[in-house]
Amino acid sequence: GTGACAAVVAGIRLGLLDTQVQVSTRGGELQIAWSGSPEDSVMMTGPAQNVFEGEVDIPDLSAWPSERLAL
């Protein structure tokens, strides 16, 4: 879905797509809309599927040296 949104935004910015389009993906049909204004959100609607479940054990970050936390 996020890749489809990015492709639609690029198409709208290039003047190749309307501001509301339907995209066919392996997961189903998505409706994606964006006004073209950087201040506005991209809206995507369509079917949702759970594709991953898992657990992540995150250690206590306060015990890490601060330079390891800098991005």
C-alpha positions as CSV (number, residue, x, y, z in Angstrom):
1,G,0.0,0.0,0.0
2,T,2.7,2.5,0.8
3,G,4.5,1.8,-2.4
4,A,1.2,2.3,-4.3
5,C,0.7,5.6,-2.5
6,A,4.2,6.8,-3.4
7,A,3.7,5.9,-7.1
8,V,0.4,7.7,-7.2
9,V,1.9,10.8,-5.6
10,A,4.7,10.8,-8.1
11,G,2.1,10.4,-10.9
12,I,0.0,13.3,-9.6
13,R,3.1,15.5,-9.3
14,L,4.1,14.8,-12.8
15,G,0.6,15.5,-14.1
16,L,0.1,11.9,-15.3
17,L,-2.7,11.0,-12.9
18,D,-5.9,12.4,-11.5
19,T,-6.1,13.3,-7.8
20,Q,-8.2,10.1,-7.2
21,V,-7.2,6.8,-8.7
22,Q,-7.8,3.1,-8.3
23,V,-4.8,0.8,-8.1
24,S,-4.8,-2.9,-8.5
25,T,-2.5,-4.8,-6.2
26,R,-2.0,-8.5,-5.3
27,G,-3.9,-7.7,-2.1
28,G,-6.9,-6.2,-3.9
29,E,-8.1,-2.9,-5.2
30,L,-7.0,0.3,-3.5
31,Q,-8.5,3.8,-3.8
32,I,-5.8,6.5,-3.4
33,A,-6.5,10.2,-3.3
34,W,-4.2,13.2,-2.8
35,S,-5.0,16.8,-3.5
36,G,-1.5,17.6,-4.8
37,S,-0.9,20.0,-1.9
38,P,2.1,19.2,0.4
39,E,0.0,20.2,3.4
40,D,-2.6,17.5,2.7
41,S,-2.4,13.8,3.6
42,V,-2.5,10.9,1.1
43,M,-5.7,8.8,1.7
44,M,-5.7,5.1,0.9
45,T,-8.7,2.9,1.3
46,G,-9.1,-0.8,0.5
47,P,-8.8,-4.3,2.0
48,A,-6.4,-4.9,4.9
49,Q,-4.7,-8.1,5.7
50,N,-2.5,-9.2,8.6
51,V,0.8,-10.2,7.0
52,F,3.0,-10.5,10.1
53,E,2.8,-11.3,13.8
54,G,5.7,-11.3,16.2
55,E,7.3,-10.0,19.3
56,V,10.4,-7.8,19.7
57,D,12.2,-7.7,23.0
58,I,13.6,-4.2,23.4
59,P,16.1,-3.8,26.2
60,D,16.0,-0.9,28.6
61,L,17.4,1.9,26.5
62,S,18.5,3.9,29.5
63,A,21.3,1.4,30.0
64,W,22.8,2.1,26.6
65,P,25.5,4.7,26.1
66,S,24.0,7.9,24.7
67,E,26.2,7.9,21.6
68,R,24.7,4.5,20.5
69,L,21.2,6.1,20.5
70,A,22.2,9.0,18.2
71,L,20.8,8.6,14.7
